[in-house]
Each structure stands twice: as C-alpha cells, then as structure tokens.
C-alpha cells in the first residue's frame, strides 16, 4: 500500500516509519529542518524495542500524495481544516483518511470534507518526542492504536487497516465505537495536558503534588460530566482509573507541554476549548478547566503575537 504521512512529528513519524520499515511505500510530508535532515539521513526511530532508520520520500509538496491509498492525518488540530482543504483537490477520490490526532472534533471536520465513509479514527497511545530533526524517541510502554470507522458500512475496511498495522508490528485493536474510545483518551488529555503545560512539568509532578493532583482530578470529573451529559457512555468514576494508570506516564512530557516549550501554538481548542464549549451546550459547568483554559489561552495569544512580530 502507498501511504502518505501528513504531519511528520513524533506520532506521524513513528507510525509512518513502522509501516515503511515493513515494506510499504511511505511519503512523509515535512517542513524546514526536519525535511532537510530526513532527506539527508532518513527518519530514525529509537524505541524500547530497538532502533531503525527508514528512507522513503520526504517532501513538503502535497502533490506527492496524489496517488496514495491511505493518509495518516497527524497534523495539530489547529491546522486540520486548512490542511484537509488543501488535500481535497489533490488526493484520489477513494483515498482513505486515518486521523491519529488528539481530541474528538477533528473527525467531524474531516468527514465534512472527505465524506464519512473515507474517514477512520485512531486513538494513539504513545510516549514519544522528535528530539531533533529526523529522530523520534519513544519511551515507556509499547505504543498501541485503537481504530474504528466513522461509518458503520466501513467496518470491514477498518478491520483490514487493523491487520495492516498489526503486520507492521504495531499493537492495534479494532473498536466498534471509536468515538467512545477517543473520548476516554480526551479525558486523560484534558486532565494532564493543560495543567502540565501551565506548570511546564511532566505528568509525575502533578501526581506527586497533592494540590496539583486535586486540580487534575476536578478537571477530569468536570470533563466526565460533560461526556456523560453529551451521551458518551463513560463511567462516572473513570477519574480513579485514569489517575491510577497514569503512573506509567509519570516521565511523559505531554504534547501541549512540548508545543509550549518549542514555541508552537498549543492544541487548546481541541483539548480544552471543545470540552468547555460542549459543557455550555449540555448545561454542565466546568469552572476549574475553564480557568486553566483561560490562562493558557492568554499565553498562547502572547506566543502568537511574538511570532507575528
């Protein structure tokens, strides 16, 4: 299969490299120093299972994706609409889109542009960073994916994609309710991402500090109430499970923290803003999350102004 990776960061780089390492033809879309380095030396993955380097096509041109069969859509949520719109006139009418993004709102945007039968969603569980251009470092537990179709008629295709990913050495599971799975992941993200970005520390710092842990729990409880009121069948006490299982991620630098440290716009709207907005729609207050969201939005706006200048 010919595969395009749109957004060759830690997530797209890791999973795209695994596919390339097992014989698939992969086209990686990248920019700047990353593109230069990968053209010179390929893309290297250093992980708990070893190290490998893939060559392949590294380019900044979307035109190179005109004949791909599948796109791993891995751009930041802030760029979903503009990138998807750029791809619409370029890719084939039957090219499949698999989003590995954070949040639960990207699927709606992608489905509106490509049609729901072409869009598949994946919850990715991976601790990884692109520590330098062309080098992805993965730590912690083995990465895994849970994927599913947005349209029920595409279950068979989702199963085929699952098998393809499994054959590439990626621990992958098929879900019949992928949006529930994505919501569960969003609950983890909204619990730890904004707070870790605000204090500029790893997950373990939150877990080890009673005050910070209390704030994290309250955020998780607020978001859970929103999910349940919106009809997502998640457990009322899911926060207990989230906090217990987060100890394996104590050395993890969340994606929002990485973005902030790298001077990039944070995924505030997909991780925080969406939950706050949905809470207002279903009449659930989210005061703790809304406070953290407001503080980070101020920082994000200041960062944007600096780049504009």
mmCIF file of C-alpha atoms in Angstrom:
data_model
loop_
_atom_site.group_PDB
_atom_site.id
_atom_site.type_symbol
_atom_site.label_atom_id
_atom_site.label_comp_id
_atom_site.label_asym_id
_atom_site.label_seq_id
_atom_site.Cartn_x
_atom_site.Cartn_y
_atom_site.Cartn_z
ATOM 1 C CA UNK A 1 0.000 0.000 0.000
ATOM 2 C CA UNK A 2 1.172 3.536 -0.720
ATOM 3 C CA UNK A 3 0.778 5.696 2.370
ATOM 4 C CA UNK A 4 1.148 9.411 2.989
ATOM 5 C CA UNK A 5 2.016 10.855 6.394
ATOM 6 C CA UNK A 6 0.716 14.397 6.773
ATOM 7 C CA UNK A 7 2.405 15.886 9.811
ATOM 8 C CA UNK A 8 5.693 14.081 10.342
ATOM 9 C CA UNK A 9 6.166 14.769 14.023
ATOM 10 C CA UNK A 10 6.607 12.237 16.810
ATOM 11 C CA UNK A 11 3.317 10.399 16.221
ATOM 12 C CA UNK A 12 3.218 10.504 12.428
ATOM 13 C CA UNK A 13 6.943 9.846 12.236
ATOM 14 C CA UNK A 14 6.786 6.797 14.496
ATOM 15 C CA UNK A 15 3.820 5.027 12.919
ATOM 16 C CA UNK A 16 4.798 6.017 9.382
ATOM 17 C CA UNK A 17 8.316 4.690 9.962
ATOM 18 C CA UNK A 18 6.947 1.374 11.264
ATOM 19 C CA UNK A 19 4.905 0.989 8.081
ATOM 20 C CA UNK A 20 7.852 1.964 5.898
ATOM 21 C CA UNK A 21 10.082 -0.468 7.759
ATOM 22 C CA UNK A 22 7.830 -3.374 6.775
ATOM 23 C CA UNK A 23 7.690 -2.732 3.054
ATOM 24 C CA UNK A 24 5.004 -0.121 2.494
ATOM 25 C CA UNK A 25 5.822 2.835 0.270
ATOM 26 C CA UNK A 26 5.532 5.877 2.524
ATOM 27 C CA UNK A 27 5.596 9.554 1.593
ATOM 28 C CA UNK A 28 6.383 11.833 4.547
ATOM 29 C CA UNK A 29 5.252 15.470 4.461
ATOM 30 C CA UNK A 30 7.565 17.703 6.483
ATOM 31 C CA UNK A 31 8.925 21.242 6.615
ATOM 32 C CA UNK A 32 12.096 23.136 7.492
ATOM 33 C CA UNK A 33 14.992 21.500 9.306
ATOM 34 C CA UNK A 34 13.110 18.222 9.659
ATOM 35 C CA UNK A 35 12.727 17.934 5.908
ATOM 36 C CA UNK A 36 16.373 18.784 5.224
ATOM 37 C CA UNK A 37 17.650 16.282 7.783
ATOM 38 C CA UNK A 38 15.386 13.443 6.668
ATOM 39 C CA UNK A 39 16.312 13.938 3.031
ATOM 40 C CA UNK A 40 19.945 13.575 4.051
ATOM 41 C CA UNK A 41 19.791 10.726 6.559
ATOM 42 C CA UNK A 42 16.253 9.329 6.575
ATOM 43 C CA UNK A 43 13.957 9.050 9.583
ATOM 44 C CA UNK A 44 15.303 7.267 12.667
ATOM 45 C CA UNK A 45 13.205 5.741 15.435
ATOM 46 C CA UNK A 46 14.789 4.921 18.776
ATOM 47 C CA UNK A 47 12.384 2.927 20.908
ATOM 48 C CA UNK A 48 12.054 0.385 23.643
ATOM 49 C CA UNK A 49 12.171 -2.388 21.018
ATOM 50 C CA UNK A 50 15.345 -1.117 19.334
ATOM 51 C CA UNK A 51 16.395 1.373 16.676
ATOM 52 C CA UNK A 52 15.832 1.533 12.933
ATOM 53 C CA UNK A 53 16.042 4.055 10.107
ATOM 54 C CA UNK A 54 13.777 4.331 7.069
ATOM 55 C CA UNK A 55 14.420 6.123 3.822
ATOM 56 C CA UNK A 56 11.455 6.834 1.550
ATOM 57 C CA UNK A 57 10.072 10.035 0.084
ATOM 58 C CA UNK A 58 10.431 13.166 2.196
ATOM 59 C CA UNK A 59 8.805 16.259 0.735
ATOM 60 C CA UNK A 60 6.822 19.398 1.528
ATOM 61 C CA UNK A 61 4.653 19.040 -1.575
ATOM 62 C CA UNK A 62 1.092 17.794 -1.122
ATOM 63 C CA UNK A 63 1.138 16.975 -4.837
ATOM 64 C CA UNK A 64 3.284 13.950 -3.939
ATOM 65 C CA UNK A 65 0.197 12.462 -2.288
ATOM 66 C CA UNK A 66 -1.849 12.369 -5.498
ATOM 67 C CA UNK A 67 -1.692 8.572 -5.787
ATOM 68 C CA UNK A 68 -1.568 7.391 -2.152
ATOM 69 C CA UNK A 69 -4.109 4.843 -0.923
ATOM 70 C CA UNK A 70 -4.095 5.940 2.709
ATOM 71 C CA UNK A 71 -3.195 9.113 4.574
ATOM 72 C CA UNK A 72 -2.132 9.128 8.214
ATOM 73 C CA UNK A 73 -3.502 12.529 9.215
ATOM 74 C CA UNK A 74 -1.265 13.677 12.071
ATOM 75 C CA UNK A 75 -1.185 17.467 11.933
ATOM 76 C CA UNK A 76 -2.000 19.514 15.021
ATOM 77 C CA UNK A 77 -5.725 20.074 15.460
ATOM 78 C CA UNK A 78 -5.168 23.792 14.926
ATOM 79 C CA UNK A 79 -4.296 23.026 11.280
ATOM 80 C CA UNK A 80 -6.909 20.360 10.498
ATOM 81 C CA UNK A 81 -9.259 22.412 8.317
ATOM 82 C CA UNK A 82 -6.651 24.276 6.282
ATOM 83 C CA UNK A 83 -4.576 21.142 5.556
ATOM 84 C CA UNK A 84 -7.616 19.000 4.746
ATOM 85 C CA UNK A 85 -8.947 21.640 2.342
ATOM 86 C CA UNK A 86 -5.568 21.702 0.579
ATOM 87 C CA UNK A 87 -5.676 17.915 0.123
ATOM 88 C CA UNK A 88 -9.204 17.670 -1.266
ATOM 89 C CA UNK A 89 -8.369 18.562 -4.906
ATOM 90 C CA UNK A 90 -5.106 16.563 -4.869
ATOM 91 C CA UNK A 91 -5.737 13.090 -3.499
ATOM 92 C CA UNK A 92 -7.719 10.322 -5.194
ATOM 93 C CA UNK A 93 -11.469 10.120 -4.627
ATOM 94 C CA UNK A 94 -11.048 6.771 -2.883
ATOM 95 C CA UNK A 95 -8.023 7.618 -0.716
ATOM 96 C CA UNK A 96 -8.705 6.715 2.901
ATOM 97 C CA UNK A 97 -8.013 9.124 5.770
ATOM 98 C CA UNK A 98 -6.917 7.810 9.184
ATOM 99 C CA UNK A 99 -6.699 10.537 11.817
ATOM 100 C CA UNK A 100 -4.350 9.956 14.753
ATOM 101 C CA UNK A 101 -4.993 13.395 16.231
ATOM 102 C CA UNK A 102 -5.925 14.452 19.740
ATOM 103 C CA UNK A 103 -9.469 15.474 20.546
ATOM 104 C CA UNK A 104 -12.827 14.333 19.214
ATOM 105 C CA UNK A 105 -13.686 17.229 16.904
ATOM 106 C CA UNK A 106 -11.300 16.570 14.002
ATOM 107 C CA UNK A 107 -13.411 13.676 12.725
ATOM 108 C CA UNK A 108 -16.354 15.979 12.052
ATOM 109 C CA UNK A 109 -14.182 18.398 10.076
ATOM 110 C CA UNK A 110 -12.568 15.628 8.025
ATOM 111 C CA UNK A 111 -15.885 13.888 7.342
ATOM 112 C CA UNK A 112 -17.406 17.146 6.087
ATOM 113 C CA UNK A 113 -14.637 17.459 3.511
ATOM 114 C CA UNK A 114 -13.907 13.854 2.507
ATOM 115 C CA UNK A 115 -17.152 12.080 3.410
ATOM 116 C CA UNK A 116 -17.587 9.883 6.477
ATOM 117 C CA UNK A 117 -17.091 6.631 4.523
ATOM 118 C CA UNK A 118 -13.471 7.600 3.795
ATOM 119 C CA UNK A 119 -12.550 8.741 7.303
ATOM 120 C CA UNK A 120 -11.281 6.428 10.038
ATOM 121 C CA UNK A 121 -10.187 7.432 13.509
ATOM 122 C CA UNK A 122 -7.471 6.130 15.803
ATOM 123 C CA UNK A 123 -6.718 6.711 19.446
ATOM 124 C CA UNK A 124 -2.942 6.567 19.709
ATOM 125 C CA UNK A 125 -1.244 5.671 22.977
ATOM 126 C CA UNK A 126 2.407 6.558 22.646
ATOM 127 C CA UNK A 127 5.052 8.444 24.606
ATOM 128 C CA UNK A 128 7.370 9.894 22.002
ATOM 129 C CA UNK A 129 9.170 13.059 21.008
ATOM 130 C CA UNK A 130 11.010 14.205 17.928
ATOM 131 C CA UNK A 131 14.056 15.193 19.975
ATOM 132 C CA UNK A 132 15.895 16.533 16.940
ATOM 133 C CA UNK A 133 15.066 16.789 13.235
ATOM 134 C CA UNK A 134 14.674 13.282 11.831
ATOM 135 C CA UNK A 135 14.901 11.475 15.195
ATOM 136 C CA UNK A 136 11.880 10.113 17.062
ATOM 137 C CA UNK A 137 12.472 8.782 20.572
ATOM 138 C CA UNK A 138 9.823 6.510 22.062
ATOM 139 C CA UNK A 139 9.786 5.640 25.763
ATOM 140 C CA UNK A 140 7.554 3.753 28.165
ATOM 141 C CA UNK A 141 5.086 1.043 27.188
ATOM 142 C CA UNK A 142 4.895 -0.251 23.631
ATOM 143 C CA UNK A 143 2.796 2.110 21.505
ATOM 144 C CA UNK A 144 -0.662 0.943 20.561
ATOM 145 C CA UNK A 145 -3.567 2.064 18.433
ATOM 146 C CA UNK A 146 -7.309 1.585 18.697
ATOM 147 C CA UNK A 147 -9.032 2.302 15.397
ATOM 148 C CA UNK A 148 -12.536 2.324 14.006
ATOM 149 C CA UNK A 149 -14.728 3.518 11.169
ATOM 150 C CA UNK A 150 -16.950 6.585 11.379
ATOM 151 C CA UNK A 151 -19.437 4.924 9.037
ATOM 152 C CA UNK A 152 -20.794 1.514 10.035
ATOM 153 C CA UNK A 153 -20.630 0.320 6.422
ATOM 154 C CA UNK A 154 -16.825 0.541 6.585
ATOM 155 C CA UNK A 155 -16.225 -1.943 9.421
ATOM 156 C CA UNK A 156 -14.565 -4.413 7.060
ATOM 157 C CA UNK A 157 -12.176 -1.773 5.776
ATOM 158 C CA UNK A 158 -11.360 -0.793 9.360
ATOM 159 C CA UNK A 159 -10.548 -4.421 10.073
ATOM 160 C CA UNK A 160 -8.233 -4.539 7.044
ATOM 161 C CA UNK A 161 -6.432 -1.423 8.275
ATOM 162 C CA UNK A 162 -6.106 -3.011 11.709
ATOM 163 C CA UNK A 163 -4.472 -6.105 10.223
ATOM 164 C CA UNK A 164 -2.121 -3.973 8.113
ATOM 165 C CA UNK A 165 -0.975 -2.058 11.197
ATOM 166 C CA UNK A 166 -0.581 -5.251 13.208
ATOM 167 C CA UNK A 167 1.575 -6.716 10.430
ATOM 168 C CA UNK A 168 3.790 -3.630 10.754
ATOM 169 C CA UNK A 169 4.498 -4.585 14.369
ATOM 170 C CA UNK A 170 2.084 -2.034 15.839
ATOM 171 C CA UNK A 171 -0.180 -3.230 18.645
ATOM 172 C CA UNK A 172 -3.558 -2.379 17.133
ATOM 173 C CA UNK A 173 -7.153 -3.072 18.163
ATOM 174 C CA UNK A 174 -10.429 -2.599 16.327
ATOM 175 C CA UNK A 175 -13.276 -0.743 18.058
ATOM 176 C CA UNK A 176 -16.947 -0.692 17.132
ATOM 177 C CA UNK A 177 -17.351 2.633 18.988
ATOM 178 C CA UNK A 178 -14.239 4.638 18.213
ATOM 179 C CA UNK A 179 -15.671 7.957 19.403
ATOM 180 C CA UNK A 180 -16.188 6.498 22.888
ATOM 181 C CA UNK A 181 -12.541 5.402 22.826
ATOM 182 C CA UNK A 182 -11.444 8.847 21.652
ATOM 183 C CA UNK A 183 -13.479 10.476 24.430
ATOM 184 C CA UNK A 184 -11.751 8.271 27.009
ATOM 185 C CA UNK A 185 -8.395 9.414 25.630
ATOM 186 C CA UNK A 186 -9.606 13.021 25.627
ATOM 187 C CA UNK A 187 -10.413 12.665 29.325
ATOM 188 C CA UNK A 188 -6.773 11.728 30.003
ATOM 189 C CA UNK A 189 -5.517 14.537 27.789
ATOM 190 C CA UNK A 190 -7.719 17.203 29.335
ATOM 191 C CA UNK A 191 -6.708 16.012 32.823
ATOM 192 C CA UNK A 192 -2.952 16.286 32.281
ATOM 193 C CA UNK A 193 -2.155 18.255 29.105
ATOM 194 C CA UNK A 194 -3.314 21.760 30.101
ATOM 195 C CA UNK A 195 -2.044 21.540 33.680
ATOM 196 C CA UNK A 196 1.359 20.189 32.642
ATOM 197 C CA UNK A 197 1.670 22.963 30.054
ATOM 198 C CA UNK A 198 0.715 25.607 32.610
ATOM 199 C CA UNK A 199 3.291 24.480 35.189
ATOM 200 C CA UNK A 200 5.767 23.352 32.496
ATOM 201 C CA UNK A 201 6.414 19.986 34.133
ATOM 202 C CA UNK A 202 5.964 16.295 33.434
ATOM 203 C CA UNK A 203 2.969 14.221 34.475
ATOM 204 C CA UNK A 204 4.798 12.888 37.549
ATOM 205 C CA UNK A 205 4.990 16.348 39.111
ATOM 206 C CA UNK A 206 1.185 16.555 39.045
ATOM 207 C CA UNK A 207 0.800 13.090 40.543
ATOM 208 C CA UNK A 208 3.276 13.799 43.358
ATOM 209 C CA UNK A 209 1.819 17.145 44.438
ATOM 210 C CA UNK A 210 -1.429 16.924 46.413
ATOM 211 C CA UNK A 211 -2.734 20.326 45.285
ATOM 212 C CA UNK A 212 -1.969 19.741 41.620
ATOM 213 C CA UNK A 213 -3.393 16.235 41.764
ATOM 214 C CA UNK A 214 -6.620 17.599 43.263
ATOM 215 C CA UNK A 215 -6.902 20.114 40.416
ATOM 216 C CA UNK A 216 -6.305 17.359 37.856
ATOM 217 C CA UNK A 217 -8.997 15.178 39.433
ATOM 218 C CA UNK A 218 -11.505 18.031 39.406
ATOM 219 C CA UNK A 219 -10.781 18.725 35.727
ATOM 220 C CA UNK A 220 -11.295 15.041 34.940
ATOM 221 C CA UNK A 221 -14.566 14.945 36.893
ATOM 222 C CA UNK A 222 -15.860 18.054 35.101
ATOM 223 C CA UNK A 223 -14.988 16.658 31.681
ATOM 224 C CA UNK A 224 -16.547 13.302 32.581
ATOM 225 C CA UNK A 225 -19.819 15.012 33.478
ATOM 226 C CA UNK A 226 -19.753 16.761 30.107
ATOM 227 C CA UNK A 227 -19.143 13.491 28.262
ATOM 228 C CA UNK A 228 -21.916 11.646 30.090
ATOM 229 C CA UNK A 229 -24.402 14.502 29.582
ATOM 230 C CA UNK A 230 -23.456 14.504 25.873
ATOM 231 C CA UNK A 231 -24.403 10.829 25.657
ATOM 232 C CA UNK A 232 -20.930 9.277 25.752
ATOM 233 C CA UNK A 233 -21.113 6.087 27.861
ATOM 234 C CA UNK A 234 -18.098 6.605 30.125
ATOM 235 C CA UNK A 235 -18.017 5.589 33.784
ATOM 236 C CA UNK A 236 -18.796 8.304 36.342
ATOM 237 C CA UNK A 237 -15.731 7.331 38.396
ATOM 238 C CA UNK A 238 -13.386 6.939 35.410
ATOM 239 C CA UNK A 239 -11.097 9.502 37.066
ATOM 240 C CA UNK A 240 -9.973 6.806 39.545
ATOM 241 C CA UNK A 241 -8.779 4.549 36.724
ATOM 242 C CA UNK A 242 -7.146 7.469 34.895
ATOM 243 C CA UNK A 243 -5.170 8.566 37.939
ATOM 244 C CA UNK A 244 -4.077 5.022 38.823
ATOM 245 C CA UNK A 245 -2.900 4.169 35.314
ATOM 246 C CA UNK A 246 -1.107 7.489 34.811
ATOM 247 C CA UNK A 247 1.844 6.465 36.975
ATOM 248 C CA UNK A 248 3.349 4.650 33.975
ATOM 249 C CA UNK A 249 3.357 8.035 32.205
ATOM 250 C CA UNK A 250 5.000 9.996 35.016
ATOM 251 C CA UNK A 251 8.068 10.818 32.873
ATOM 252 C CA UNK A 252 5.934 11.846 29.921
ATOM 253 C CA UNK A 253 6.039 15.383 28.560
ATOM 254 C CA UNK A 254 2.540 15.981 27.213
ATOM 255 C CA UNK A 255 2.020 17.217 23.673
ATOM 256 C CA UNK A 256 0.856 20.627 24.887
ATOM 257 C CA UNK A 257 3.937 20.965 27.067
ATOM 258 C CA UNK A 258 6.167 20.042 24.117
ATOM 259 C CA UNK A 259 4.410 22.594 21.908
ATOM 260 C CA UNK A 260 4.762 25.336 24.510
ATOM 261 C CA UNK A 261 8.475 24.624 25.015
ATOM 262 C CA UNK A 262 9.025 24.608 21.251
ATOM 263 C CA UNK A 263 7.244 27.929 20.786
ATOM 264 C CA UNK A 264 4.348 26.348 18.896
ATOM 265 C CA UNK A 265 0.655 27.044 19.217
ATOM 266 C CA UNK A 266 -0.925 24.609 21.682
ATOM 267 C CA UNK A 267 -3.936 22.427 20.847
ATOM 268 C CA UNK A 268 -6.053 24.362 23.304
ATOM 269 C CA UNK A 269 -9.297 24.317 21.370
ATOM 270 C CA UNK A 270 -9.418 20.575 20.698
ATOM 271 C CA UNK A 271 -8.310 19.527 24.169
ATOM 272 C CA UNK A 272 -9.752 22.261 26.422
ATOM 273 C CA UNK A 273 -11.968 24.599 24.436
ATOM 274 C CA UNK A 274 -14.083 21.815 22.980
ATOM 275 C CA UNK A 275 -14.924 20.414 26.429
ATOM 276 C CA UNK A 276 -15.730 23.882 27.814
ATOM 277 C CA UNK A 277 -17.935 24.659 24.797
ATOM 278 C CA UNK A 278 -19.666 21.268 24.922
ATOM 279 C CA UNK A 279 -20.247 21.797 28.651
ATOM 280 C CA UNK A 280 -22.134 25.008 27.951
ATOM 281 C CA UNK A 281 -24.195 23.211 25.287
ATOM 282 C CA UNK A 282 -25.269 20.440 27.659
ATOM 283 C CA UNK A 283 -25.553 22.718 30.710
ATOM 284 C CA UNK A 284 -22.575 21.381 32.692
ATOM 285 C CA UNK A 285 -20.291 23.842 34.472
ATOM 286 C CA UNK A 286 -16.521 23.384 34.085
ATOM 287 C CA UNK A 287 -15.042 26.115 36.324
ATOM 288 C CA UNK A 288 -11.650 24.529 37.022
ATOM 289 C CA UNK A 289 -10.994 23.581 33.396
ATOM 290 C CA UNK A 290 -12.299 26.936 32.202
ATOM 291 C CA UNK A 291 -9.823 28.737 34.481
ATOM 292 C CA UNK A 292 -6.828 26.719 33.231
ATOM 293 C CA UNK A 293 -8.064 27.135 29.653
ATOM 294 C CA UNK A 294 -8.286 30.920 30.060
ATOM 295 C CA UNK A 295 -4.772 31.176 31.479
ATOM 296 C CA UNK A 296 -3.295 29.066 28.693
ATOM 297 C CA UNK A 297 -5.227 30.939 26.021
ATOM 298 C CA UNK A 298 -3.621 34.153 27.222
ATOM 299 C CA UNK A 299 -0.166 32.544 26.975
ATOM 300 C CA UNK A 300 -0.985 31.105 23.544
ATOM 301 C CA UNK A 301 -2.152 34.504 22.265
ATOM 302 C CA UNK A 302 1.010 36.171 23.535
ATOM 303 C CA UNK A 303 3.097 33.497 21.811
ATOM 304 C CA UNK A 304 1.216 34.080 18.553
ATOM 305 C CA UNK A 305 1.808 37.828 18.802
ATOM 306 C CA UNK A 306 5.533 37.275 19.277
ATOM 307 C CA UNK A 307 5.672 35.148 16.112
ATOM 308 C CA UNK A 308 3.616 37.678 14.146
ATOM 309 C CA UNK A 309 6.033 40.446 15.107
#
